[in-house]
PDB file of C-alpha atoms in Angstrom:
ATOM      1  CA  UNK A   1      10.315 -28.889  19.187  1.00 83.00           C
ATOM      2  CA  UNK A   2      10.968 -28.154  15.428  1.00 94.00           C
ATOM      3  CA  UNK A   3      13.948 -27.074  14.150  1.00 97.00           C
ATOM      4  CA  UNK A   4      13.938 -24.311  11.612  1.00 98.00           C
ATOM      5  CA  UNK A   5      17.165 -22.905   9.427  1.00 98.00           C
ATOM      6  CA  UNK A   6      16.415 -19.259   8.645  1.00 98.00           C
ATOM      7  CA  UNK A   7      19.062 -17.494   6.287  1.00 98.00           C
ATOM      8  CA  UNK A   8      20.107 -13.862   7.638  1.00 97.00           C
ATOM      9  CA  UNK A   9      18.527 -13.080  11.097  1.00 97.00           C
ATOM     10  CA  UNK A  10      20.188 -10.059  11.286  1.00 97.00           C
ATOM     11  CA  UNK A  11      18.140  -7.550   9.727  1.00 97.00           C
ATOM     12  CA  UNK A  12      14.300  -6.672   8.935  1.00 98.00           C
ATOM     13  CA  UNK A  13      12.742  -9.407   7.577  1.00 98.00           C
ATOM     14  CA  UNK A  14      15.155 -12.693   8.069  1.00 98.00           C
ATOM     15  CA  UNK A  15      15.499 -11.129  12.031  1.00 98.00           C
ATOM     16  CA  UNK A  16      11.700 -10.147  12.707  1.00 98.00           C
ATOM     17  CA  UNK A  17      11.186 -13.784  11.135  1.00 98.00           C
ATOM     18  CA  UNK A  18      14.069 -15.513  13.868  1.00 98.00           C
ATOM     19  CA  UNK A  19      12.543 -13.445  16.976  1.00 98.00           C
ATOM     20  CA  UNK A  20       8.954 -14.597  16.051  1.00 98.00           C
ATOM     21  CA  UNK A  21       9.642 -18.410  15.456  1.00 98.00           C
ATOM     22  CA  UNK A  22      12.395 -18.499  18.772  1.00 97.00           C
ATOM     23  CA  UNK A  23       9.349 -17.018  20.720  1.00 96.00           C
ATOM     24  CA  UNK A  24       6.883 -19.426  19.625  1.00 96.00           C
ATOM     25  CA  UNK A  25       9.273 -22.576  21.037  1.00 94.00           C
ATOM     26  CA  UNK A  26      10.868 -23.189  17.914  1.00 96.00           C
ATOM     27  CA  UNK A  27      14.394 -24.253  17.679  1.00 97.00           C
ATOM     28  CA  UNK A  28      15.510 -21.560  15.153  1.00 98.00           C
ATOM     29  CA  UNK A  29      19.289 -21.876  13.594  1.00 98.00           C
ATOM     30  CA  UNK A  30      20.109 -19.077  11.867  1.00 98.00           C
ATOM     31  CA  UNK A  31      22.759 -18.898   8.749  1.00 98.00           C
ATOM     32  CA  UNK A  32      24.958 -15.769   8.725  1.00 97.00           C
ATOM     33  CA  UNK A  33      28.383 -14.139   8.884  1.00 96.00           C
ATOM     34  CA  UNK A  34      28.225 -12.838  12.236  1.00 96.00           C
ATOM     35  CA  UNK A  35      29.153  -9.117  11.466  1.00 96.00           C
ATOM     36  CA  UNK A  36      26.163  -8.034  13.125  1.00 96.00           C
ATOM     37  CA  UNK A  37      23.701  -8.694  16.576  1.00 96.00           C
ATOM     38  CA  UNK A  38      22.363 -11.875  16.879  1.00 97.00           C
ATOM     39  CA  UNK A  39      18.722 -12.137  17.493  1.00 96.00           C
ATOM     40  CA  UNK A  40      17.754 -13.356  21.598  1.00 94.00           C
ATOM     41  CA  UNK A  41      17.044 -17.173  21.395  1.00 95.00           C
ATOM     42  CA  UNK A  42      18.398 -18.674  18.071  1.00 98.00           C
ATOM     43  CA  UNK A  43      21.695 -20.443  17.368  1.00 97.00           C
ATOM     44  CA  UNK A  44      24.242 -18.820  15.073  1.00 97.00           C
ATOM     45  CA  UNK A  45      25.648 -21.220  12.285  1.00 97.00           C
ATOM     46  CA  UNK A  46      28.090 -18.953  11.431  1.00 96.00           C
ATOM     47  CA  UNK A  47      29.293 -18.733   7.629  1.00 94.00           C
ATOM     48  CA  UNK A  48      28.751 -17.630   4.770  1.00 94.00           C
ATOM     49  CA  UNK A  49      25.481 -19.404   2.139  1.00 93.00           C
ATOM     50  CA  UNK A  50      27.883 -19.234  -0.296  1.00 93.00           C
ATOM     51  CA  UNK A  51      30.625 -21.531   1.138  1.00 90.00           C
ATOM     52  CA  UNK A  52      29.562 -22.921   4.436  1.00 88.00           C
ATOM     53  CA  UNK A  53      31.365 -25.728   4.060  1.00 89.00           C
ATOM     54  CA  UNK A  54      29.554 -29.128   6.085  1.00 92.00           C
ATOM     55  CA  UNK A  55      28.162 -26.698   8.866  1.00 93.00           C
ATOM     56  CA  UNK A  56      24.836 -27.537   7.510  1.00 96.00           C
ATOM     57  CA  UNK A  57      25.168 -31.494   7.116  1.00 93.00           C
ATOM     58  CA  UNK A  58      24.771 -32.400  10.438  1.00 91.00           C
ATOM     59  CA  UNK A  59      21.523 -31.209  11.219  1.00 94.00           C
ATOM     60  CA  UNK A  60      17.679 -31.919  10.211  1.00 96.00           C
ATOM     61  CA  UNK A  61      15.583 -29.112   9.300  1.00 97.00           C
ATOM     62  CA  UNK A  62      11.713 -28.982   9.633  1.00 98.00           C
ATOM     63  CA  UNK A  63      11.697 -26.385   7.498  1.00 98.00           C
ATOM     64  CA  UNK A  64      14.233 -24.021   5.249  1.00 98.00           C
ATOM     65  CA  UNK A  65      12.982 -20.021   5.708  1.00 98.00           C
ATOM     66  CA  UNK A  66      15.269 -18.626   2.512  1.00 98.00           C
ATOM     67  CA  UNK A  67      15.216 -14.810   3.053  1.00 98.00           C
ATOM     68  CA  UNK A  68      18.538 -13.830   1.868  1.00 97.00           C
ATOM     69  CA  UNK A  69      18.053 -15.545  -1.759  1.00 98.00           C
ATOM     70  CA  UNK A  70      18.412 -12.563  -4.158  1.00 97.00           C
ATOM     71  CA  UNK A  71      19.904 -14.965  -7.279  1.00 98.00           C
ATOM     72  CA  UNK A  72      20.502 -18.803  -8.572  1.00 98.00           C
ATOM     73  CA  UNK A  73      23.857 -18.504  -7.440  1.00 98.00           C
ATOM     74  CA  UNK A  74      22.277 -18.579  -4.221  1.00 98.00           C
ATOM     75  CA  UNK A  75      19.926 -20.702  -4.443  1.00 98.00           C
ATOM     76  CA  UNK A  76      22.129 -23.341  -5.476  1.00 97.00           C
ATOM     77  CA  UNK A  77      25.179 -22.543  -3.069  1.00 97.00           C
ATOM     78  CA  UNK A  78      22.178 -23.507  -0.104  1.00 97.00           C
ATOM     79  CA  UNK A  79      21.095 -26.710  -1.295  1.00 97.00           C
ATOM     80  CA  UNK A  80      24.064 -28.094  -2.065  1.00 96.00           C
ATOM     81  CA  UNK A  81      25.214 -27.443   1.224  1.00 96.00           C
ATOM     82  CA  UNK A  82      22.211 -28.456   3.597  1.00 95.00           C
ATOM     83  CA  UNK A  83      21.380 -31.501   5.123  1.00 90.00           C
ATOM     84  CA  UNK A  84      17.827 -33.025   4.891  1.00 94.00           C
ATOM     85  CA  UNK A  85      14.607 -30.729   5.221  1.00 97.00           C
ATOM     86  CA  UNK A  86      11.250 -31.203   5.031  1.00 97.00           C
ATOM     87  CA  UNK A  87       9.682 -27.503   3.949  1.00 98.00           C
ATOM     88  CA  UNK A  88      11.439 -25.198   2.149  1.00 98.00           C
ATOM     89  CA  UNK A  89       9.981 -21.402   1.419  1.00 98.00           C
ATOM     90  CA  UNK A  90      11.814 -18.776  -0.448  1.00 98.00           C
ATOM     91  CA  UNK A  91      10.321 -15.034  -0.019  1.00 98.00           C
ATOM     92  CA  UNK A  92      10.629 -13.859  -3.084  1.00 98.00           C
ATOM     93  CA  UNK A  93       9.124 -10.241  -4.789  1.00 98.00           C
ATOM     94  CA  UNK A  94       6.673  -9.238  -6.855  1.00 98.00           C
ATOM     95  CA  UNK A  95       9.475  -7.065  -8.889  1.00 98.00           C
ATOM     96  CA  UNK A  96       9.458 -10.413 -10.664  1.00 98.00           C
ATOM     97  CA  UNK A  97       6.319  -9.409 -12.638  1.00 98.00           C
ATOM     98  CA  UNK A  98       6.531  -6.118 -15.306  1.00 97.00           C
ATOM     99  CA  UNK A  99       5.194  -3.224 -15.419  1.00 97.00           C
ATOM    100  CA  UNK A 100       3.425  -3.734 -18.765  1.00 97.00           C
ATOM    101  CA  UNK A 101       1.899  -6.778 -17.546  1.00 98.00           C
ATOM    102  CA  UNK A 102      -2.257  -6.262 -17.510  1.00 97.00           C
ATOM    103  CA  UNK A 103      -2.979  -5.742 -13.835  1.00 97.00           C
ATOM    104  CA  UNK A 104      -3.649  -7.545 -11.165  1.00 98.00           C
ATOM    105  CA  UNK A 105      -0.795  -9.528 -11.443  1.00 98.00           C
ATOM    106  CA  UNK A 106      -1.540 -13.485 -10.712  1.00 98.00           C
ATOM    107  CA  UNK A 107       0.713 -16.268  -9.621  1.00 98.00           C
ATOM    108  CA  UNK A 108       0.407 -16.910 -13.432  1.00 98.00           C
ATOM    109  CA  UNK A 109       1.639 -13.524 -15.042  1.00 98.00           C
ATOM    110  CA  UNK A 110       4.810 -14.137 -16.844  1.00 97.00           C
ATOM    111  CA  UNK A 111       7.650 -13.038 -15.295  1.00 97.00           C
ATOM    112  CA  UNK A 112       9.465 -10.348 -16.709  1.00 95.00           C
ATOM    113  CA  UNK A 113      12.217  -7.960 -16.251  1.00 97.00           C
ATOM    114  CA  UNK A 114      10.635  -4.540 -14.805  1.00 97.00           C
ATOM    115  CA  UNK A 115      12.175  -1.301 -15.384  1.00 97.00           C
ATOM    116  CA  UNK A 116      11.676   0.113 -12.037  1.00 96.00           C
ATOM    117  CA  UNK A 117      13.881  -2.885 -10.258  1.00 97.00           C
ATOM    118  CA  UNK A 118      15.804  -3.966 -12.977  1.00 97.00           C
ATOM    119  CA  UNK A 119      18.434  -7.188 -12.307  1.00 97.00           C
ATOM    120  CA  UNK A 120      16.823  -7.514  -8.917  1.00 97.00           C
ATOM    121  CA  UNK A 121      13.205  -8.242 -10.331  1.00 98.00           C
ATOM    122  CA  UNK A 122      15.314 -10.892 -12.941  1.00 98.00           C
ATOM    123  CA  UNK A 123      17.620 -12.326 -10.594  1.00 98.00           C
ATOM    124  CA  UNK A 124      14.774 -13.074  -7.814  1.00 98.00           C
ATOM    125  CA  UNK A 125      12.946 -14.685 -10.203  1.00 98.00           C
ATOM    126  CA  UNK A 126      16.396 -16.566 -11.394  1.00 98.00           C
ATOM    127  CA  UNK A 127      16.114 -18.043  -7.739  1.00 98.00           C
ATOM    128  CA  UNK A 128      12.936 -18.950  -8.213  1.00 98.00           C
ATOM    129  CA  UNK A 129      13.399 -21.051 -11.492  1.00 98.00           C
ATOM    130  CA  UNK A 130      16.453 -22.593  -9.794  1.00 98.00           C
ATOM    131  CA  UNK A 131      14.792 -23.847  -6.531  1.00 98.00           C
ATOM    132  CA  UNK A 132      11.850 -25.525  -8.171  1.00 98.00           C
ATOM    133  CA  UNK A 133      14.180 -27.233 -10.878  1.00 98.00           C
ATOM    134  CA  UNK A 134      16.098 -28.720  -7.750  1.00 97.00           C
ATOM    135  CA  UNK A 135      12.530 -29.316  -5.122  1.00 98.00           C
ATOM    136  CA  UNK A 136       9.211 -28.709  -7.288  1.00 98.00           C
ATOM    137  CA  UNK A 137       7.920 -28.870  -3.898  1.00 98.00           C
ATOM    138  CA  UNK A 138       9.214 -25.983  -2.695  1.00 98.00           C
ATOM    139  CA  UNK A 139       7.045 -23.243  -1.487  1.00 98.00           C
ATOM    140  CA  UNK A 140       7.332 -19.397  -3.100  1.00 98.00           C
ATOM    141  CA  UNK A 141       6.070 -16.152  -1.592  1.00 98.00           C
ATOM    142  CA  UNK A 142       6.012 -13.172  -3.689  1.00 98.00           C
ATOM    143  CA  UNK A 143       5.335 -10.018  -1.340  1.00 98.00           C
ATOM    144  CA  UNK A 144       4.698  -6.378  -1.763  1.00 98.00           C
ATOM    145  CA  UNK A 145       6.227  -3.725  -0.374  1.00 98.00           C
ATOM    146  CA  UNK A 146       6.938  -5.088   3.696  1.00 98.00           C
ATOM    147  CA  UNK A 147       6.480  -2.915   6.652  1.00 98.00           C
ATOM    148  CA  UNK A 148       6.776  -3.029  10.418  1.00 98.00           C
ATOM    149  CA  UNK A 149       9.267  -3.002  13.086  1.00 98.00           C
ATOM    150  CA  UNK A 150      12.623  -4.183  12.299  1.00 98.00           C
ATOM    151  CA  UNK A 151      12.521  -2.699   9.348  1.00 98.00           C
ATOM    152  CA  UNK A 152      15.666  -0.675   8.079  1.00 97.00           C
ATOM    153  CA  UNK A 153      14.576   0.444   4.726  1.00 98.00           C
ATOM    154  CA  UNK A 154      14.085   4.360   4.396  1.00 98.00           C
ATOM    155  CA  UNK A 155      10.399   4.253   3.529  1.00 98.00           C
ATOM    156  CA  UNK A 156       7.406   4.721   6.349  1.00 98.00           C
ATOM    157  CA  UNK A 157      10.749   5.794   8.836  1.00 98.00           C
ATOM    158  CA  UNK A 158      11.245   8.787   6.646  1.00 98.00           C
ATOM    159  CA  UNK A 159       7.372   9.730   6.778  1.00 98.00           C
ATOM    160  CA  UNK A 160       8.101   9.909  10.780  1.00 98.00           C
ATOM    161  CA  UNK A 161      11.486  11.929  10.350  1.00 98.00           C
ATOM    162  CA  UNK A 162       9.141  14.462   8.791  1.00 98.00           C
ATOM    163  CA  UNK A 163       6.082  14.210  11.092  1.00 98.00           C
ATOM    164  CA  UNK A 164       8.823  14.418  14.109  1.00 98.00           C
ATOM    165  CA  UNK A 165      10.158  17.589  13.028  1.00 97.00           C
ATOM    166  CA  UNK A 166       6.983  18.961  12.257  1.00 97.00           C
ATOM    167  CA  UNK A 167       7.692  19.563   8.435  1.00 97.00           C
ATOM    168  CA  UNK A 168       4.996  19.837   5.342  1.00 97.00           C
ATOM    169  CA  UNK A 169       4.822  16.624   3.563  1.00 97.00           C
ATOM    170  CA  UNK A 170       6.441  16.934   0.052  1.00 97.00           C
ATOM    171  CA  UNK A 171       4.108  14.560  -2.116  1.00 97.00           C
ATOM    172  CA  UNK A 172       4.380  13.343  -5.463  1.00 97.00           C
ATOM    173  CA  UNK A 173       1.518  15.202  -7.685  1.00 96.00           C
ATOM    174  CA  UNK A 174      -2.019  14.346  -6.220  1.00 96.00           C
ATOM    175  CA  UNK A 175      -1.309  11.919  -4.162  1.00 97.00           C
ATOM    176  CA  UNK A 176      -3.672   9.785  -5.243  1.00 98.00           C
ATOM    177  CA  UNK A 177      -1.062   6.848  -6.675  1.00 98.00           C
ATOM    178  CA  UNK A 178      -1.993   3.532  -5.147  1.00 98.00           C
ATOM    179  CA  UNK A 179       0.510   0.840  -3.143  1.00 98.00           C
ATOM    180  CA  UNK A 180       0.037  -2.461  -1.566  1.00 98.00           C
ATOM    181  CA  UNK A 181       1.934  -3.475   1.769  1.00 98.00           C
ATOM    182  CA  UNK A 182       2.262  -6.427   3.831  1.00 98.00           C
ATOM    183  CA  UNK A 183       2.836  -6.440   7.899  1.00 98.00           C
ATOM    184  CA  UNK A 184       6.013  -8.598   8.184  1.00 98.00           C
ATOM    185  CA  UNK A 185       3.892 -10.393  10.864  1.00 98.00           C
ATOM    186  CA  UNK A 186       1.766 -11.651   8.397  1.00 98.00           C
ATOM    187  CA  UNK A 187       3.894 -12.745   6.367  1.00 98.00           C
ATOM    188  CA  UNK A 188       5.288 -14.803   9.531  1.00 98.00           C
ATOM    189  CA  UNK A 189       1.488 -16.288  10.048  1.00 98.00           C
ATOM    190  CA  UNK A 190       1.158 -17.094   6.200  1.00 98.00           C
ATOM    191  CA  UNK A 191       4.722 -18.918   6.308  1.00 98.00           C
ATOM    192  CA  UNK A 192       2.889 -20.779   9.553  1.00 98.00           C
ATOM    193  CA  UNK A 193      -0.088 -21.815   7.836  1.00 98.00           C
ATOM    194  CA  UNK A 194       2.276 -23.138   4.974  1.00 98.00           C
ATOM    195  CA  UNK A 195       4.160 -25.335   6.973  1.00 97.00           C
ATOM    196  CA  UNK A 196       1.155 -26.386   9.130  1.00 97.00           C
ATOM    197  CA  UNK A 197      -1.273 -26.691   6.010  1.00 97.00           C
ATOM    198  CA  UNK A 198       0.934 -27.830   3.031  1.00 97.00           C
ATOM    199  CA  UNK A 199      -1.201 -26.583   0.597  1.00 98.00           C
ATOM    200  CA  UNK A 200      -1.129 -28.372  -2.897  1.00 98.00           C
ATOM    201  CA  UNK A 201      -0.141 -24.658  -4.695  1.00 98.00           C
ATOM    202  CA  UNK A 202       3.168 -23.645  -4.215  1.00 98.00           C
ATOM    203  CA  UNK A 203       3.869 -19.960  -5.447  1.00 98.00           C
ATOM    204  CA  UNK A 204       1.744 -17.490  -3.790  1.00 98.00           C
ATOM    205  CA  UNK A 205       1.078 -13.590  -3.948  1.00 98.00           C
ATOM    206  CA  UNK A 206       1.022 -12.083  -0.299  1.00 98.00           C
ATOM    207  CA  UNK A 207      -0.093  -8.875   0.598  1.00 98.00           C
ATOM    208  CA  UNK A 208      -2.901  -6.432   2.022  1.00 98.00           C
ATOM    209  CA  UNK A 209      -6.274  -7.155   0.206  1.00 98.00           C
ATOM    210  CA  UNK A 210      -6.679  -3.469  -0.238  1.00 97.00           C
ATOM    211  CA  UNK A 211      -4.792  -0.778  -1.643  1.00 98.00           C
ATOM    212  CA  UNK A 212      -3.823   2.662  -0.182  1.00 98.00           C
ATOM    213  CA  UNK A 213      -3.167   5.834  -1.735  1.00 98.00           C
ATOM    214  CA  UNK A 214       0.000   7.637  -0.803  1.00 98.00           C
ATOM    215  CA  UNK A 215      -1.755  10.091   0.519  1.00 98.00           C
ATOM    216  CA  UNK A 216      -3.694   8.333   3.048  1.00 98.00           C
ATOM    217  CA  UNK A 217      -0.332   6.128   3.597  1.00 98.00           C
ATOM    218  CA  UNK A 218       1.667   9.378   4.700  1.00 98.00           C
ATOM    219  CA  UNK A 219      -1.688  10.737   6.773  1.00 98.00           C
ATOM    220  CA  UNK A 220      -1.456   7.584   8.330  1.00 98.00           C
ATOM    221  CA  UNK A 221       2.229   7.747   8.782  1.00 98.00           C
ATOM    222  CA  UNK A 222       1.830  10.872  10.166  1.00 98.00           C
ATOM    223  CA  UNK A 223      -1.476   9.878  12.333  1.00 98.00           C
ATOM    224  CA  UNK A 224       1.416   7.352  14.316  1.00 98.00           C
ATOM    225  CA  UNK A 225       3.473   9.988  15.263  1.00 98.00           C
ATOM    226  CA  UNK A 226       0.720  11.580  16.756  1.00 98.00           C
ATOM    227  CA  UNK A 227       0.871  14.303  13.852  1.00 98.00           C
ATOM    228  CA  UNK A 228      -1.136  15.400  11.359  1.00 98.00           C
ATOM    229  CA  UNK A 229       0.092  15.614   7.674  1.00 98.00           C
ATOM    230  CA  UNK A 230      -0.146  18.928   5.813  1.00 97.00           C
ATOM    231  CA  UNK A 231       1.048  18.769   2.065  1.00 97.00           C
ATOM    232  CA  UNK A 232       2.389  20.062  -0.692  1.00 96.00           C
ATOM    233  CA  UNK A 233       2.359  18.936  -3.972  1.00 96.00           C
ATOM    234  CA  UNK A 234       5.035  18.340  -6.313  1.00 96.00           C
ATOM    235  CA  UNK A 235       3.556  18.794 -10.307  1.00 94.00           C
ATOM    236  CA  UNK A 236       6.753  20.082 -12.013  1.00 91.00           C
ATOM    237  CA  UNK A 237       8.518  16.830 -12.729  1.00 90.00           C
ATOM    238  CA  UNK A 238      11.289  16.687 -10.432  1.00 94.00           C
ATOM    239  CA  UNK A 239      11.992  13.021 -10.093  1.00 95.00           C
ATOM    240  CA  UNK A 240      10.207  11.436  -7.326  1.00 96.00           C
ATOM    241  CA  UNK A 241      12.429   8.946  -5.980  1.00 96.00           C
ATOM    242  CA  UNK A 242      14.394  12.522  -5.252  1.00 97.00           C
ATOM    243  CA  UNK A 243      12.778  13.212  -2.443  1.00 97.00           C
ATOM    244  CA  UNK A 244       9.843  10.456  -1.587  1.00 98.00           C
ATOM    245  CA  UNK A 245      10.501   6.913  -0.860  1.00 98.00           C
ATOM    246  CA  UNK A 246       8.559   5.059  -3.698  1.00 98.00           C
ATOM    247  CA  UNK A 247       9.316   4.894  -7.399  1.00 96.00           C
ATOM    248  CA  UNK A 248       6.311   6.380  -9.823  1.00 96.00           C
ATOM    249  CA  UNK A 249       5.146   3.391 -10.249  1.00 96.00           C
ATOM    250  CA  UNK A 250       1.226   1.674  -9.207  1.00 97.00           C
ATOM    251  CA  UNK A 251       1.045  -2.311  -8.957  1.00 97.00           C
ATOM    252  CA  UNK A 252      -1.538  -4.452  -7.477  1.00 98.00           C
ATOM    253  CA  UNK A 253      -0.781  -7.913  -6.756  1.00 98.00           C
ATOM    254  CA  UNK A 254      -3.497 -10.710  -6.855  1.00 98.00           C
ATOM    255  CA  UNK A 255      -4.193 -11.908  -3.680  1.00 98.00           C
ATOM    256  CA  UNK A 256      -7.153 -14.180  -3.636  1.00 98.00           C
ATOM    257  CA  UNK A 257      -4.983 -17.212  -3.335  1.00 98.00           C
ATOM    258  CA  UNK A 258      -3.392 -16.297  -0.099  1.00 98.00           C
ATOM    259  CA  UNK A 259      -6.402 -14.949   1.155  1.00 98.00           C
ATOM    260  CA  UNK A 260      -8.358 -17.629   1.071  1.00 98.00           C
ATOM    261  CA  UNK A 261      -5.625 -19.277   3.723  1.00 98.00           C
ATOM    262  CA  UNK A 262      -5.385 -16.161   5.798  1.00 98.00           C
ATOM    263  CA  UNK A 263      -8.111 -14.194   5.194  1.00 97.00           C
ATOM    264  CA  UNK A 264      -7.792 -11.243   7.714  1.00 97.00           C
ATOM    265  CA  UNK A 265      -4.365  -8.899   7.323  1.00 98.00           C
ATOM    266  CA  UNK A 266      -3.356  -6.365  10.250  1.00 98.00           C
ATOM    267  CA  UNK A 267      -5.138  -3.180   9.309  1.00 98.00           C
ATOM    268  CA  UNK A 268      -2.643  -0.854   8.198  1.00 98.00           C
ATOM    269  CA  UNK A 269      -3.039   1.761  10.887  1.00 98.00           C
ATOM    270  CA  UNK A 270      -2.106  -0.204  13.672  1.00 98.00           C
ATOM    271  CA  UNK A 271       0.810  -1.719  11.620  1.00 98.00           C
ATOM    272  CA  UNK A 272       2.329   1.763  10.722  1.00 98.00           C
ATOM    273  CA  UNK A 273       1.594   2.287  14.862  1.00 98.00           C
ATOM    274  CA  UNK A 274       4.149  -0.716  15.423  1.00 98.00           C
ATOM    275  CA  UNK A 275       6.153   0.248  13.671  1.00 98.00           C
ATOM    276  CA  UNK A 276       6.699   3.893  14.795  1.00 98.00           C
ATOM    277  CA  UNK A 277       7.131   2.545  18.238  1.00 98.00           C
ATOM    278  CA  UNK A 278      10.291   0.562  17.003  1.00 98.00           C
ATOM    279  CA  UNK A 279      11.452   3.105  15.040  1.00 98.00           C
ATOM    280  CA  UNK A 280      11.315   5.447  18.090  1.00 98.00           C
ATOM    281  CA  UNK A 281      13.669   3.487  20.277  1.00 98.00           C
ATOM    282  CA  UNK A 282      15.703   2.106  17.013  1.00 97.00           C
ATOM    283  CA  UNK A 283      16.147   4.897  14.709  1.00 97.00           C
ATOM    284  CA  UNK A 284      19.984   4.728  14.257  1.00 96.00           C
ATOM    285  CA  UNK A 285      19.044   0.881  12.781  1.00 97.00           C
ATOM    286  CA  UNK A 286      17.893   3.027   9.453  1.00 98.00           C
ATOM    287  CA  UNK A 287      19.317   3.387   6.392  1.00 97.00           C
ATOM    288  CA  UNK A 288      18.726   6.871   5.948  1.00 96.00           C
ATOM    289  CA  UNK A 289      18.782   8.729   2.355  1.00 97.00           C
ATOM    290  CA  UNK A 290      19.099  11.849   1.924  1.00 97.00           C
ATOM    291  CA  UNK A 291      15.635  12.875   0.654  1.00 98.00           C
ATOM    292  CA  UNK A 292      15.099  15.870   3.717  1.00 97.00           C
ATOM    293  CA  UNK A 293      18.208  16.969   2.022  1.00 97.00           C
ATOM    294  CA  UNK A 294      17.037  17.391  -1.266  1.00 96.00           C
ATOM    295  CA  UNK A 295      13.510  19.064  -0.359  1.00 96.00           C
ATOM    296  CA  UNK A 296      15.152  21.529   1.817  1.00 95.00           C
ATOM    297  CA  UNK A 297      18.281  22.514  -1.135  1.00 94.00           C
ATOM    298  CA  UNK A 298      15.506  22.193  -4.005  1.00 94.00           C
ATOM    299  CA  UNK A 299      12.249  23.079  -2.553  1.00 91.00           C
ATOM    300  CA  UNK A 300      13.347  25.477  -0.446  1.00 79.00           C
ATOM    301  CA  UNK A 301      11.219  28.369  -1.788  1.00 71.00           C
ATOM    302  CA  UNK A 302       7.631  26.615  -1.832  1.00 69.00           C
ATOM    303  CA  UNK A 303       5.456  26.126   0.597  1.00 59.00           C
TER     304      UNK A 303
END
């Protein structure tokens, strides 16, 4: 039985990645402050990365899941405080890599700050820098936009709010902007063929081969609720992230890399299924903004 130190556990992607390694017979440990639910079979080191004092001396890690990295500071605060490992893998972003940059981005496009995400984008990629400066071998996952149960981010949650209630789908101009997601299960399986395969390259793009339109992503949405999507379009320059979930902006990450490890991804409509089914018995686990709000004080007279 392996041991494995994930940092977090409590929500989205650090807890969907504890519940999936503690059911496949792992002996998961997670690092956190214990102000929230613990995960069902894991063991709570509890304390903060910053200053856990020796918690983390006395034990042997197979492998180091970093989910909660966000700068150097943290980055640094971890290793100094952890025992031995083996693996370590930091899940990174792809708001590491600018807008300007020519698209697709690679592994290999420059990272630089991007508009749209700012000091996050900058500090992620801080972490980054400061983990391979410390263990070159260190593994690096740079992700889209995640989806799937567990998650508490506003996003395909407030697609379902709308199909729920029945409501017309307020969408960005004509719909036809492009994003890229990633099932958190897959990125689960691609952190398991890491640590099984130890591939020589060490900083990878993950994500869905294909691309989606937000219109199809929000029929789809829709489709899970057992709805279907009727639309109207927004062309007068109201700011989107006002009332829709994404930023105006279109990336596509390379994936070729990561695909040629794990070369099938869940299809998107049975991931958005999942995770309506979650969201339907865990709805108060979402941080909800205020975007229903905004249609029905701004938009009120269209239809």
């Amino acid at each position: 039985m392996k041991n494995i130190l994930i940092t977090g556990g409590t929500i989205f992607v650090s807890r969907y990645a504890a519940v999936y390694y503690a059911q496949k017979r792992y002996r998961v440990f997670v690092l956190n402050r214990n102000t929230r639910p613990q995960p069902e079979g894991v063991t709570l080191i509890e304390g903060d990365r910053h200053d856990p004092g020796d918690k983390l001396k006395a034990y042997h890690f197979d492998a180091v899941l970093d989910i909660t990295a966000y700068n150097a500071v943290d980055i640094n605060c971890l290793l100094d405080a952890v025992g031995s490992y083996d693996d370590y893998i930091l899940i990174s972003s792809s708001a590491v890599y600018s807008e300007q940059s020519p698209l697709p981005f690679s592994e290999q496009t420059p990272l630089i700050q991007n508009k749209f995400w700012g000091t996050y984008g900058t500090d992620k990629a801080a972490a980054e820098q400061a983990l391979l400066r410390r263990n070159p071998d260190a593994y690096i996952l740079r992700p889209p936009y995640l989806y799937g149960p567990m998650n508490n981010v506003y996003r395909e949650s407030f697609v379902f709010d709308c199909a729920l209630q029945n409501r017309k789908f307020y969408l960005p101009g004509d719909g036809k902007m492009e994003l890229q997601f990633f099932h958190i299960h897959d990125l689960c399986r691609f952190m398991d063929v890491i640590l099984e395969k130890r591939p020589a390259r060490h900083i990878f793009n993950v994500g869905n081969p294909d691309m989606i339109s937000i219109r199809d992503w929000v029929s789809l949405c829709y489709r899970a609720a057992g709805k279907d999507a009727e639309f109207v379009h927004v062309n007068d320059g109201t700011e989107q992230r006002s009332y829709f979930c994404f930023y105006d902006y279109e990336y596509r990450l390379d994936v070729t890399e990561q695909t040629k490890l794990l070369p099938e991804t869940k299809p998107l409509e049975e991931g958005l299924k999942e995770a309506f089914d979650w969201y339907i018995k865990h709805s108060d686990l979402v941080n909800r903004k205020n975007y229903i709000e905004y249609i029905d004080s701004v938009f009120k007279d269209r239809s």
